[in-house]
Amino acid sequence: MNRFHFPEPEIKKEYDVVVIGGGVAGAGAALAAARAGVSVLLLEKAALLGGLATIGLINWYEPLCDGKGKKLIGGVSEEFLHLAIRYCEDTLPEDWRVKGESDAVSKRYTTHFSPSAFALALFEALDGAGVTVRYDTLATWPQMDGGVCRGVLAETVGGCEYYPAKIVVDATGSAEMFARAGCPCENGQNYMSFVSHYYSYTSEKLPKLCALRTWKVSGSGMTGKGQPEGFPLQAGVTSDEVNLHIQTGQRILLSQLHGMERTAGELVALPMMPQFRKIRRIVGAYTLTEENLYQRYDDSVGAFADFRPSRRGEWYEIPYRTLYHPAFPNLIAAGRIISAAGEAWEASRVVPVAVLTGEAAGAAAALCVKNAVSVPDLSVRELRSHLARGGNLVDKPE
């Protein structure tokens, strides 16, 4: 006998496209879909947009260029870079700001930004485009009819709500909708890395607030250096893993503060979400791997270069097939959950690429609604033309 009794969810208005997750990928998807002329709802469990880039304090917009002075990413991703610095100081090289290119290989198309200012600028852009944003709304389960998602259940302060949808964009960063719909997924592995922001009163950095806002890393860096001995790598797909990660990070930071002079500086911000880089991603119609370096695709929706200095010049094109699984015809992936494995996953999980795939997913969702077709059956030629008109470089420039 079932001991649990729950009230029926409140059925809300239907939207053409429902985007789950308001990080940069979800924001890009929502903006692209709204600009394509369909109704769009974005559900975000926090009270700000931007995800890891804002409430996660990873306030670096990685390069949009190939490391050799040529731009690879345009469209909404380039627009978001400039949104990120609209209301704050930045570290964007002047030649990229003025000319949109650089003769100096050392000057990449990248910048730091204020997380708070970027979060507000994202809301301003989505609000102005007519996207309905629902904060403090935790999407829990897709309502499935076979492989088709009819809508999404969400928990709010007012109780359980149900949002009908024609197309659902999963931009959760952890493939929540895909995984709970039954799509095959792969878990990531993350070091024990906890980033806070610290202001040093004795800093000799450039007198810009974004430069003075120093990343204070507790535990491991991106490559695993500093990983606590005996601490297992975490995927971040269970509550136990999430709490172990956050609380261990806070304990390490506290131990660091115990050894510091309290008048030497100030801890100005703590992350308000778990800072896992790679949680879970879909196994889609095609999986991008390191073996696909320098490979071109007829269904490419954009290209990107590896952001890591040690891999400068390495580039990938992103096939549309990495955004979906054929068995789930009205679900589409955006951001760090696309079907990419190994080093390709590591390179594609970052802000500019997440926005790029978010825009592609949002545009595809809108075109599917307007043409009454499924995600796998959408004309890639039409999608690529649509993205190109929006300033995207759907194929890597020669």
mmCIF file of C-alpha atoms in Angstrom:
data_model
loop_
_atom_site.group_PDB
_atom_site.id
_atom_site.type_symbol
_atom_site.label_atom_id
_atom_site.label_comp_id
_atom_site.label_asym_id
_atom_site.label_seq_id
_atom_site.Cartn_x
_atom_site.Cartn_y
_atom_site.Cartn_z
ATOM 1 C CA MET A 1 0.000 0.000 0.000
ATOM 2 C CA ASN A 2 1.359 3.423 -0.955
ATOM 3 C CA ARG A 3 1.971 5.478 2.197
ATOM 4 C CA PHE A 4 2.568 8.681 0.229
ATOM 5 C CA HIS A 5 -0.255 10.918 -0.911
ATOM 6 C CA PHE A 6 0.414 14.019 -2.974
ATOM 7 C CA PRO A 7 -2.011 16.542 -4.445
ATOM 8 C CA GLU A 8 -2.438 16.754 -8.206
ATOM 9 C CA PRO A 9 -0.058 19.279 -9.808
ATOM 10 C CA GLU A 10 -1.422 22.609 -10.933
ATOM 11 C CA ILE A 11 -1.546 22.575 -14.739
ATOM 12 C CA LYS A 12 0.016 25.724 -16.155
ATOM 13 C CA LYS A 13 -0.054 27.375 -19.559
ATOM 14 C CA GLU A 14 1.435 25.429 -22.484
ATOM 15 C CA TYR A 15 4.518 26.824 -24.228
ATOM 16 C CA ASP A 16 6.018 25.931 -27.576
ATOM 17 C CA VAL A 17 9.472 25.537 -26.048
ATOM 18 C CA VAL A 18 10.287 24.903 -22.399
ATOM 19 C CA VAL A 19 13.947 25.322 -21.428
ATOM 20 C CA ILE A 20 15.080 23.591 -18.250
ATOM 21 C CA GLY A 21 17.995 25.393 -16.626
ATOM 22 C CA GLY A 22 18.955 29.059 -16.702
ATOM 23 C CA GLY A 23 22.719 28.780 -17.027
ATOM 24 C CA VAL A 24 24.391 30.334 -20.046
ATOM 25 C CA ALA A 25 23.342 27.415 -22.272
ATOM 26 C CA GLY A 26 19.711 27.652 -21.205
ATOM 27 C CA ALA A 27 19.723 31.426 -21.537
ATOM 28 C CA GLY A 28 21.166 31.111 -25.045
ATOM 29 C CA ALA A 29 18.572 28.509 -25.986
ATOM 30 C CA ALA A 30 15.675 30.566 -24.644
ATOM 31 C CA LEU A 31 16.839 33.728 -26.396
ATOM 32 C CA ALA A 32 17.339 31.945 -29.732
ATOM 33 C CA ALA A 33 13.935 30.253 -29.572
ATOM 34 C CA ALA A 34 12.138 33.484 -28.665
ATOM 35 C CA ARG A 35 13.834 35.384 -31.479
ATOM 36 C CA ALA A 36 12.643 32.676 -33.873
ATOM 37 C CA GLY A 37 9.069 33.613 -33.030
ATOM 38 C CA VAL A 38 7.753 30.918 -30.670
ATOM 39 C CA SER A 39 6.562 31.071 -27.061
ATOM 40 C CA VAL A 40 9.321 30.217 -24.586
ATOM 41 C CA LEU A 41 9.376 29.362 -20.887
ATOM 42 C CA LEU A 42 12.625 29.028 -18.917
ATOM 43 C CA LEU A 43 12.579 27.219 -15.556
ATOM 44 C CA GLU A 44 15.484 27.974 -13.201
ATOM 45 C CA LYS A 45 15.882 26.535 -9.702
ATOM 46 C CA ALA A 46 18.005 29.457 -8.433
ATOM 47 C CA ALA A 47 17.107 33.149 -8.204
ATOM 48 C CA LEU A 48 19.589 34.342 -10.851
ATOM 49 C CA LEU A 49 20.532 33.339 -14.384
ATOM 50 C CA GLY A 50 24.008 32.291 -15.514
ATOM 51 C CA GLY A 51 24.686 29.084 -13.584
ATOM 52 C CA LEU A 52 28.378 28.302 -13.075
ATOM 53 C CA ALA A 53 29.383 31.580 -14.752
ATOM 54 C CA THR A 54 27.518 33.674 -12.163
ATOM 55 C CA ILE A 55 26.294 31.961 -9.001
ATOM 56 C CA GLY A 56 29.056 29.378 -9.513
ATOM 57 C CA LEU A 57 31.683 32.181 -9.586
ATOM 58 C CA ILE A 58 33.519 30.830 -12.673
ATOM 59 C CA ASN A 59 33.543 34.342 -14.128
ATOM 60 C CA TRP A 60 35.840 33.857 -17.097
ATOM 61 C CA TYR A 61 34.463 33.922 -20.642
ATOM 62 C CA GLU A 62 36.836 31.510 -22.350
ATOM 63 C CA PRO A 63 38.194 32.377 -25.826
ATOM 64 C CA LEU A 64 35.940 32.691 -28.856
ATOM 65 C CA CYS A 65 38.992 32.591 -31.137
ATOM 66 C CA ASP A 66 41.310 29.926 -32.481
ATOM 67 C CA GLY A 67 44.372 31.192 -30.612
ATOM 68 C CA LYS A 68 45.798 32.598 -33.856
ATOM 69 C CA GLY A 69 43.819 35.828 -34.067
ATOM 70 C CA LYS A 70 40.750 34.479 -35.893
ATOM 71 C CA LYS A 71 37.234 34.387 -34.462
ATOM 72 C CA LEU A 72 35.524 30.970 -34.426
ATOM 73 C CA ILE A 73 32.347 31.689 -32.444
ATOM 74 C CA GLY A 74 29.833 34.440 -33.206
ATOM 75 C CA GLY A 75 26.072 34.682 -32.763
ATOM 76 C CA VAL A 76 24.541 34.687 -29.304
ATOM 77 C CA SER A 77 27.761 33.465 -27.702
ATOM 78 C CA GLU A 78 29.633 36.560 -28.890
ATOM 79 C CA GLU A 79 26.654 38.687 -27.874
ATOM 80 C CA PHE A 80 26.762 37.186 -24.380
ATOM 81 C CA LEU A 81 30.471 37.967 -24.026
ATOM 82 C CA HIS A 82 29.648 41.620 -24.510
ATOM 83 C CA LEU A 83 26.594 41.339 -22.259
ATOM 84 C CA ALA A 84 28.888 39.975 -19.541
ATOM 85 C CA ILE A 85 30.865 43.240 -19.502
ATOM 86 C CA ARG A 86 28.066 45.713 -20.268
ATOM 87 C CA TYR A 87 27.740 46.840 -16.651
ATOM 88 C CA CYS A 88 31.235 46.194 -15.274
ATOM 89 C CA GLU A 89 34.935 46.467 -15.960
ATOM 90 C CA ASP A 90 36.613 43.768 -18.023
ATOM 91 C CA THR A 91 39.879 42.348 -19.318
ATOM 92 C CA LEU A 92 38.930 42.174 -23.008
ATOM 93 C CA PRO A 93 41.878 43.080 -25.300
ATOM 94 C CA GLU A 94 41.220 46.324 -27.142
ATOM 95 C CA ASP A 95 41.880 44.956 -30.613
ATOM 96 C CA TRP A 96 39.087 42.413 -30.166
ATOM 97 C CA ARG A 97 36.812 45.093 -28.753
ATOM 98 C CA VAL A 98 37.470 47.558 -31.570
ATOM 99 C CA LYS A 99 38.366 45.453 -34.619
ATOM 100 C CA GLY A 100 36.839 42.067 -33.833
ATOM 101 C CA GLU A 101 40.164 40.408 -34.585
ATOM 102 C CA SER A 102 43.722 40.360 -33.304
ATOM 103 C CA ASP A 103 47.120 40.378 -34.939
ATOM 104 C CA ALA A 104 48.756 39.247 -31.714
ATOM 105 C CA VAL A 105 48.540 35.517 -31.024
ATOM 106 C CA SER A 106 48.949 36.218 -27.302
ATOM 107 C CA LYS A 107 45.757 38.297 -27.200
ATOM 108 C CA ARG A 108 42.818 35.937 -27.203
ATOM 109 C CA TYR A 109 39.141 36.875 -27.523
ATOM 110 C CA THR A 110 38.355 36.398 -23.842
ATOM 111 C CA THR A 111 37.485 38.393 -20.736
ATOM 112 C CA HIS A 112 36.714 38.292 -17.040
ATOM 113 C CA PHE A 113 33.487 39.855 -15.809
ATOM 114 C CA SER A 114 31.343 40.583 -12.760
ATOM 115 C CA PRO A 115 29.093 37.570 -12.021
ATOM 116 C CA SER A 116 26.348 39.777 -10.585
ATOM 117 C CA ALA A 117 26.353 42.187 -13.522
ATOM 118 C CA PHE A 118 26.259 39.327 -16.038
ATOM 119 C CA ALA A 119 23.318 37.653 -14.282
ATOM 120 C CA LEU A 120 21.272 40.853 -14.516
ATOM 121 C CA ALA A 121 22.285 41.490 -18.112
ATOM 122 C CA LEU A 122 21.143 37.986 -19.057
ATOM 123 C CA PHE A 123 17.745 38.591 -17.481
ATOM 124 C CA GLU A 124 17.473 41.922 -19.271
ATOM 125 C CA ALA A 125 18.134 40.236 -22.625
ATOM 126 C CA LEU A 126 15.650 37.403 -22.072
ATOM 127 C CA ASP A 127 12.997 39.637 -20.574
ATOM 128 C CA GLY A 128 13.320 42.020 -23.522
ATOM 129 C CA ALA A 129 12.923 39.152 -25.977
ATOM 130 C CA GLY A 130 9.678 37.989 -24.393
ATOM 131 C CA VAL A 131 10.987 34.872 -22.632
ATOM 132 C CA THR A 132 8.946 33.923 -19.572
ATOM 133 C CA VAL A 133 11.443 33.253 -16.780
ATOM 134 C CA ARG A 134 10.358 31.336 -13.669
ATOM 135 C CA TYR A 135 12.904 31.494 -10.831
ATOM 136 C CA ASP A 136 12.876 29.279 -7.746
ATOM 137 C CA THR A 137 11.311 26.527 -9.847
ATOM 138 C CA LEU A 138 12.906 23.093 -9.698
ATOM 139 C CA ALA A 139 12.036 20.940 -12.697
ATOM 140 C CA THR A 140 11.807 17.363 -11.452
ATOM 141 C CA TRP A 141 10.386 14.940 -14.002
ATOM 142 C CA PRO A 142 9.491 14.910 -17.677
ATOM 143 C CA GLN A 143 6.050 13.486 -18.362
ATOM 144 C CA MET A 144 6.755 10.833 -20.976
ATOM 145 C CA ASP A 145 4.390 9.232 -23.470
ATOM 146 C CA GLY A 146 6.640 6.595 -24.930
ATOM 147 C CA GLY A 147 9.657 8.572 -26.096
ATOM 148 C CA VAL A 148 7.721 11.826 -26.387
ATOM 149 C CA CYS A 149 7.881 14.391 -23.583
ATOM 150 C CA ARG A 150 4.448 15.968 -23.079
ATOM 151 C CA GLY A 151 5.553 18.378 -20.389
ATOM 152 C CA VAL A 152 7.583 18.893 -17.231
ATOM 153 C CA LEU A 153 6.735 18.644 -13.537
ATOM 154 C CA ALA A 154 8.293 21.234 -11.242
ATOM 155 C CA GLU A 155 8.335 22.009 -7.531
ATOM 156 C CA THR A 156 7.752 25.572 -6.360
ATOM 157 C CA VAL A 157 6.919 27.320 -3.120
ATOM 158 C CA GLY A 158 3.296 27.055 -4.217
ATOM 159 C CA GLY A 159 3.471 23.292 -4.697
ATOM 160 C CA CYS A 160 3.852 20.972 -7.658
ATOM 161 C CA GLU A 161 3.207 22.491 -11.100
ATOM 162 C CA TYR A 162 2.977 20.969 -14.551
ATOM 163 C CA TYR A 163 4.134 22.786 -17.687
ATOM 164 C CA PRO A 164 2.952 21.316 -21.026
ATOM 165 C CA ALA A 165 5.442 21.731 -23.865
ATOM 166 C CA LYS A 166 5.885 20.938 -27.534
ATOM 167 C CA ILE A 167 9.701 20.809 -27.352
ATOM 168 C CA VAL A 168 11.847 20.594 -24.208
ATOM 169 C CA VAL A 169 15.439 21.840 -24.102
ATOM 170 C CA ASP A 170 17.516 20.153 -21.386
ATOM 171 C CA ALA A 171 20.070 22.729 -20.261
ATOM 172 C CA THR A 172 20.368 21.449 -16.703
ATOM 173 C CA GLY A 173 24.118 20.822 -16.836
ATOM 174 C CA SER A 174 23.408 17.294 -15.563
ATOM 175 C CA ALA A 175 21.053 15.928 -18.248
ATOM 176 C CA GLU A 176 18.260 15.602 -15.683
ATOM 177 C CA MET A 177 15.411 15.515 -18.196
ATOM 178 C CA PHE A 178 17.137 13.111 -20.568
ATOM 179 C CA ALA A 179 18.239 10.762 -17.783
ATOM 180 C CA ARG A 180 14.808 10.655 -16.181
ATOM 181 C CA ALA A 181 13.202 10.113 -19.571
ATOM 182 C CA GLY A 182 15.319 6.978 -19.952
ATOM 183 C CA CYS A 183 17.936 8.242 -22.393
ATOM 184 C CA PRO A 184 21.354 6.559 -22.128
ATOM 185 C CA CYS A 185 23.819 8.869 -20.381
ATOM 186 C CA GLU A 186 27.406 8.849 -19.145
ATOM 187 C CA ASN A 187 28.564 10.267 -15.812
ATOM 188 C CA GLY A 188 31.524 12.607 -15.457
ATOM 189 C CA GLN A 189 34.333 12.549 -12.896
ATOM 190 C CA ASN A 190 35.258 15.709 -11.012
ATOM 191 C CA TYR A 191 38.158 16.719 -8.797
ATOM 192 C CA MET A 192 37.527 18.197 -5.361
ATOM 193 C CA SER A 193 37.703 21.811 -6.551
ATOM 194 C CA PHE A 194 36.025 24.676 -4.694
ATOM 195 C CA VAL A 195 36.430 28.232 -6.006
ATOM 196 C CA SER A 196 35.612 31.312 -3.940
ATOM 197 C CA HIS A 197 36.385 34.975 -4.617
ATOM 198 C CA TYR A 198 38.888 36.781 -2.434
ATOM 199 C CA TYR A 199 39.995 40.408 -2.410
ATOM 200 C CA SER A 200 43.554 40.994 -1.185
ATOM 201 C CA TYR A 201 44.202 44.367 0.381
ATOM 202 C CA THR A 202 47.865 44.098 -0.596
ATOM 203 C CA SER A 203 47.213 43.082 -4.184
ATOM 204 C CA GLU A 204 49.457 44.655 -6.820
ATOM 205 C CA LYS A 205 47.239 43.605 -9.716
ATOM 206 C CA LEU A 206 45.829 46.063 -12.224
ATOM 207 C CA PRO A 207 43.397 48.459 -10.502
ATOM 208 C CA LYS A 208 40.300 46.866 -12.010
ATOM 209 C CA LEU A 209 37.759 45.227 -9.780
ATOM 210 C CA CYS A 210 37.524 42.146 -11.993
ATOM 211 C CA ALA A 211 41.302 41.718 -11.763
ATOM 212 C CA LEU A 212 41.340 42.293 -8.010
ATOM 213 C CA ARG A 213 38.616 39.669 -7.548
ATOM 214 C CA THR A 214 40.950 36.667 -7.210
ATOM 215 C CA TRP A 215 39.891 33.035 -7.580
ATOM 216 C CA LYS A 216 40.791 31.289 -4.353
ATOM 217 C CA VAL A 217 40.979 27.582 -5.121
ATOM 218 C CA SER A 218 40.425 25.140 -2.276
ATOM 219 C CA GLY A 219 41.436 21.589 -3.068
ATOM 220 C CA SER A 220 42.221 20.713 -6.651
ATOM 221 C CA GLY A 221 42.853 22.869 -9.670
ATOM 222 C CA MET A 222 41.422 21.985 -13.067
ATOM 223 C CA THR A 223 44.102 19.352 -13.743
ATOM 224 C CA GLY A 224 43.844 17.592 -10.383
ATOM 225 C CA LYS A 225 46.839 19.223 -8.716
ATOM 226 C CA GLY A 226 45.979 19.630 -5.035
ATOM 227 C CA GLN A 227 43.354 16.879 -4.950
ATOM 228 C CA PRO A 228 42.912 15.826 -1.281
ATOM 229 C CA GLU A 229 44.585 12.481 -0.675
ATOM 230 C CA GLY A 230 42.145 9.624 -0.725
ATOM 231 C CA PHE A 231 39.222 11.777 -1.865
ATOM 232 C CA PRO A 232 37.355 9.997 -4.667
ATOM 233 C CA LEU A 233 36.426 11.665 -7.919
ATOM 234 C CA GLN A 234 32.743 12.609 -7.955
ATOM 235 C CA ALA A 235 30.133 12.629 -10.709
ATOM 236 C CA GLY A 236 27.695 14.810 -8.780
ATOM 237 C CA VAL A 237 24.564 12.831 -9.695
ATOM 238 C CA THR A 238 23.454 12.016 -6.125
ATOM 239 C CA SER A 239 22.602 14.197 -3.143
ATOM 240 C CA ASP A 240 25.324 12.448 -1.134
ATOM 241 C CA GLU A 241 27.970 13.363 -3.727
ATOM 242 C CA VAL A 242 26.780 16.963 -3.984
ATOM 243 C CA ASN A 243 26.827 17.471 -0.225
ATOM 244 C CA LEU A 244 30.194 15.762 0.184
ATOM 245 C CA HIS A 245 31.668 18.042 -2.479
ATOM 246 C CA ILE A 246 30.231 21.316 -1.145
ATOM 247 C CA GLN A 247 30.895 20.642 2.532
ATOM 248 C CA THR A 248 34.421 19.354 1.933
ATOM 249 C CA GLY A 249 35.160 22.484 -0.096
ATOM 250 C CA GLN A 250 33.863 24.710 2.692
ATOM 251 C CA ARG A 251 35.939 22.837 5.286
ATOM 252 C CA ILE A 252 39.116 23.188 3.207
ATOM 253 C CA LEU A 253 38.467 26.902 2.707
ATOM 254 C CA LEU A 254 37.891 27.364 6.441
ATOM 255 C CA SER A 255 41.210 25.645 7.170
ATOM 256 C CA GLN A 256 42.899 28.054 4.743
ATOM 257 C CA LEU A 257 41.297 31.052 6.429
ATOM 258 C CA HIS A 258 42.454 29.838 9.837
ATOM 259 C CA GLY A 259 46.029 30.285 8.664
ATOM 260 C CA MET A 260 45.530 33.774 7.210
ATOM 261 C CA GLU A 261 45.614 37.206 8.797
ATOM 262 C CA ARG A 262 41.990 38.406 8.865
ATOM 263 C CA THR A 263 42.973 41.986 7.989
ATOM 264 C CA ALA A 264 44.916 40.920 4.859
ATOM 265 C CA GLY A 265 41.837 40.763 2.677
ATOM 266 C CA GLU A 266 38.212 39.816 2.453
ATOM 267 C CA LEU A 267 36.337 36.754 1.258
ATOM 268 C CA VAL A 268 33.823 38.477 -1.005
ATOM 269 C CA ALA A 269 31.797 35.610 -2.500
ATOM 270 C CA LEU A 270 31.084 31.922 -2.003
ATOM 271 C CA PRO A 271 29.619 29.715 -4.730
ATOM 272 C CA MET A 272 25.862 29.223 -4.476
ATOM 273 C CA MET A 273 25.815 25.973 -6.456
ATOM 274 C CA PRO A 274 28.032 22.873 -6.698
ATOM 275 C CA GLN A 275 30.959 23.619 -9.013
ATOM 276 C CA PHE A 276 31.125 20.296 -10.827
ATOM 277 C CA ARG A 277 32.463 20.755 -14.362
ATOM 278 C CA LYS A 278 31.168 17.540 -15.930
ATOM 279 C CA ILE A 279 28.234 15.835 -14.201
ATOM 280 C CA ARG A 280 26.390 13.779 -16.788
ATOM 281 C CA ARG A 281 25.942 13.966 -20.542
ATOM 282 C CA ILE A 282 23.738 12.240 -23.063
ATOM 283 C CA VAL A 283 24.838 9.457 -25.375
ATOM 284 C CA GLY A 284 23.368 10.963 -28.506
ATOM 285 C CA ALA A 285 23.006 10.100 -32.165
ATOM 286 C CA TYR A 286 26.715 10.936 -32.534
ATOM 287 C CA THR A 287 29.436 11.348 -29.908
ATOM 288 C CA LEU A 288 32.225 13.871 -30.399
ATOM 289 C CA THR A 289 35.648 12.619 -29.269
ATOM 290 C CA GLU A 290 39.266 13.714 -29.523
ATOM 291 C CA GLU A 291 39.529 11.572 -32.651
ATOM 292 C CA ASN A 292 37.269 14.156 -34.318
ATOM 293 C CA LEU A 293 39.826 16.963 -34.027
ATOM 294 C CA TYR A 294 39.980 19.016 -37.238
ATOM 295 C CA GLN A 295 37.094 17.028 -38.754
ATOM 296 C CA ARG A 296 34.341 18.780 -40.724
ATOM 297 C CA TYR A 297 30.669 17.821 -40.744
ATOM 298 C CA ASP A 298 27.797 18.484 -43.119
ATOM 299 C CA ASP A 299 25.531 19.004 -40.088
ATOM 300 C CA SER A 300 27.915 21.280 -38.159
ATOM 301 C CA VAL A 301 26.181 23.937 -36.063
ATOM 302 C CA GLY A 302 29.401 25.696 -35.082
ATOM 303 C CA ALA A 303 33.075 25.317 -34.281
ATOM 304 C CA PHE A 304 35.244 25.996 -31.251
ATOM 305 C CA ALA A 305 38.874 25.866 -30.195
ATOM 306 C CA ASP A 306 40.170 24.157 -27.080
ATOM 307 C CA PHE A 307 40.482 26.825 -24.379
ATOM 308 C CA ARG A 308 43.499 25.270 -22.661
ATOM 309 C CA PRO A 309 46.896 26.860 -23.393
ATOM 310 C CA SER A 310 48.494 23.430 -23.738
ATOM 311 C CA ARG A 311 46.060 22.652 -26.582
ATOM 312 C CA ARG A 312 46.142 25.988 -28.371
ATOM 313 C CA GLY A 313 45.049 25.693 -31.975
ATOM 314 C CA GLU A 314 43.072 22.460 -31.579
ATOM 315 C CA TRP A 315 39.527 22.809 -32.924
ATOM 316 C CA TYR A 316 36.322 20.872 -33.391
ATOM 317 C CA GLU A 317 33.132 21.294 -35.362
ATOM 318 C CA ILE A 318 29.927 20.313 -33.528
ATOM 319 C CA PRO A 319 27.548 17.999 -35.387
ATOM 320 C CA TYR A 320 23.843 18.642 -34.829
ATOM 321 C CA ARG A 321 23.560 14.927 -34.020
ATOM 322 C CA THR A 322 25.358 15.490 -30.693
ATOM 323 C CA LEU A 323 22.319 17.423 -29.425
ATOM 324 C CA TYR A 324 19.733 14.624 -29.492
ATOM 325 C CA HIS A 325 18.950 10.928 -29.230
ATOM 326 C CA PRO A 326 16.695 9.501 -31.977
ATOM 327 C CA ALA A 327 14.430 7.723 -29.463
ATOM 328 C CA PHE A 328 13.422 11.032 -27.847
ATOM 329 C CA PRO A 329 12.056 13.120 -30.716
ATOM 330 C CA ASN A 330 11.145 16.310 -28.827
ATOM 331 C CA LEU A 331 14.022 16.507 -26.345
ATOM 332 C CA ILE A 332 17.170 18.423 -27.259
ATOM 333 C CA ALA A 333 20.379 18.991 -25.289
ATOM 334 C CA ALA A 334 22.226 22.264 -24.683
ATOM 335 C CA GLY A 335 25.514 23.066 -23.000
ATOM 336 C CA ARG A 336 27.844 20.682 -21.206
ATOM 337 C CA ILE A 337 25.458 17.726 -21.528
ATOM 338 C CA ILE A 338 25.797 17.287 -25.310
ATOM 339 C CA SER A 339 27.144 13.977 -26.594
ATOM 340 C CA ALA A 340 30.878 14.607 -26.257
ATOM 341 C CA ALA A 341 33.379 12.322 -24.537
ATOM 342 C CA GLY A 342 36.895 12.510 -23.134
ATOM 343 C CA GLU A 343 38.955 15.539 -24.132
ATOM 344 C CA ALA A 344 36.166 16.731 -26.445
ATOM 345 C CA TRP A 345 33.828 16.904 -23.435
ATOM 346 C CA GLU A 346 36.447 18.783 -21.438
ATOM 347 C CA ALA A 347 36.925 21.296 -24.247
ATOM 348 C CA SER A 348 33.227 21.766 -25.068
ATOM 349 C CA ARG A 349 31.853 22.222 -21.537
ATOM 350 C CA VAL A 350 32.959 25.873 -21.164
ATOM 351 C CA VAL A 351 30.911 29.077 -21.374
ATOM 352 C CA PRO A 352 31.216 30.130 -25.043
ATOM 353 C CA VAL A 353 30.640 26.608 -26.373
ATOM 354 C CA ALA A 354 27.729 26.073 -23.983
ATOM 355 C CA VAL A 355 26.084 29.225 -25.336
ATOM 356 C CA LEU A 356 26.832 28.109 -28.912
ATOM 357 C CA THR A 357 25.107 24.746 -28.427
ATOM 358 C CA GLY A 358 22.369 26.482 -26.452
ATOM 359 C CA GLU A 359 21.624 28.778 -29.374
ATOM 360 C CA ALA A 360 21.650 25.826 -31.779
ATOM 361 C CA ALA A 361 19.292 23.854 -29.531
ATOM 362 C CA GLY A 362 16.914 26.784 -29.048
ATOM 363 C CA ALA A 363 16.827 27.632 -32.740
ATOM 364 C CA ALA A 364 16.280 23.964 -33.627
ATOM 365 C CA ALA A 365 13.456 23.685 -31.087
ATOM 366 C CA ALA A 366 11.712 26.732 -32.553
ATOM 367 C CA LEU A 367 12.074 25.477 -36.127
ATOM 368 C CA CYS A 368 10.712 22.069 -35.108
ATOM 369 C CA VAL A 369 7.615 23.750 -33.664
ATOM 370 C CA LYS A 370 7.093 25.978 -36.696
ATOM 371 C CA ASN A 371 7.592 23.111 -39.183
ATOM 372 C CA ALA A 372 5.759 20.500 -37.061
ATOM 373 C CA VAL A 373 8.701 18.074 -37.245
ATOM 374 C CA SER A 374 10.727 16.144 -34.675
ATOM 375 C CA VAL A 375 14.219 17.097 -33.566
ATOM 376 C CA PRO A 376 15.908 14.291 -35.587
ATOM 377 C CA ASP A 377 13.819 15.102 -38.676
ATOM 378 C CA LEU A 378 14.568 18.838 -38.753
ATOM 379 C CA SER A 379 16.230 20.054 -41.953
ATOM 380 C CA VAL A 380 19.846 20.657 -41.011
ATOM 381 C CA ARG A 381 20.215 22.922 -44.016
ATOM 382 C CA GLU A 382 17.416 25.138 -42.704
ATOM 383 C CA LEU A 383 18.915 25.176 -39.212
ATOM 384 C CA ARG A 384 22.385 26.057 -40.479
ATOM 385 C CA SER A 385 20.987 28.870 -42.643
ATOM 386 C CA HIS A 386 19.029 30.204 -39.672
ATOM 387 C CA LEU A 387 22.116 30.165 -37.423
ATOM 388 C CA ALA A 388 24.297 31.779 -40.090
ATOM 389 C CA ARG A 389 21.837 34.652 -40.454
ATOM 390 C CA GLY A 390 22.267 35.226 -36.722
ATOM 391 C CA GLY A 391 26.010 35.707 -37.083
ATOM 392 C CA ASN A 392 27.153 32.164 -36.386
ATOM 393 C CA LEU A 393 30.115 30.607 -38.123
ATOM 394 C CA VAL A 394 28.473 27.216 -38.633
ATOM 395 C CA ASP A 395 31.604 25.906 -40.357
ATOM 396 C CA LYS A 396 35.121 26.630 -39.137
ATOM 397 C CA PRO A 397 36.630 29.368 -41.332
ATOM 398 C CA GLU A 398 39.516 28.301 -43.547
#
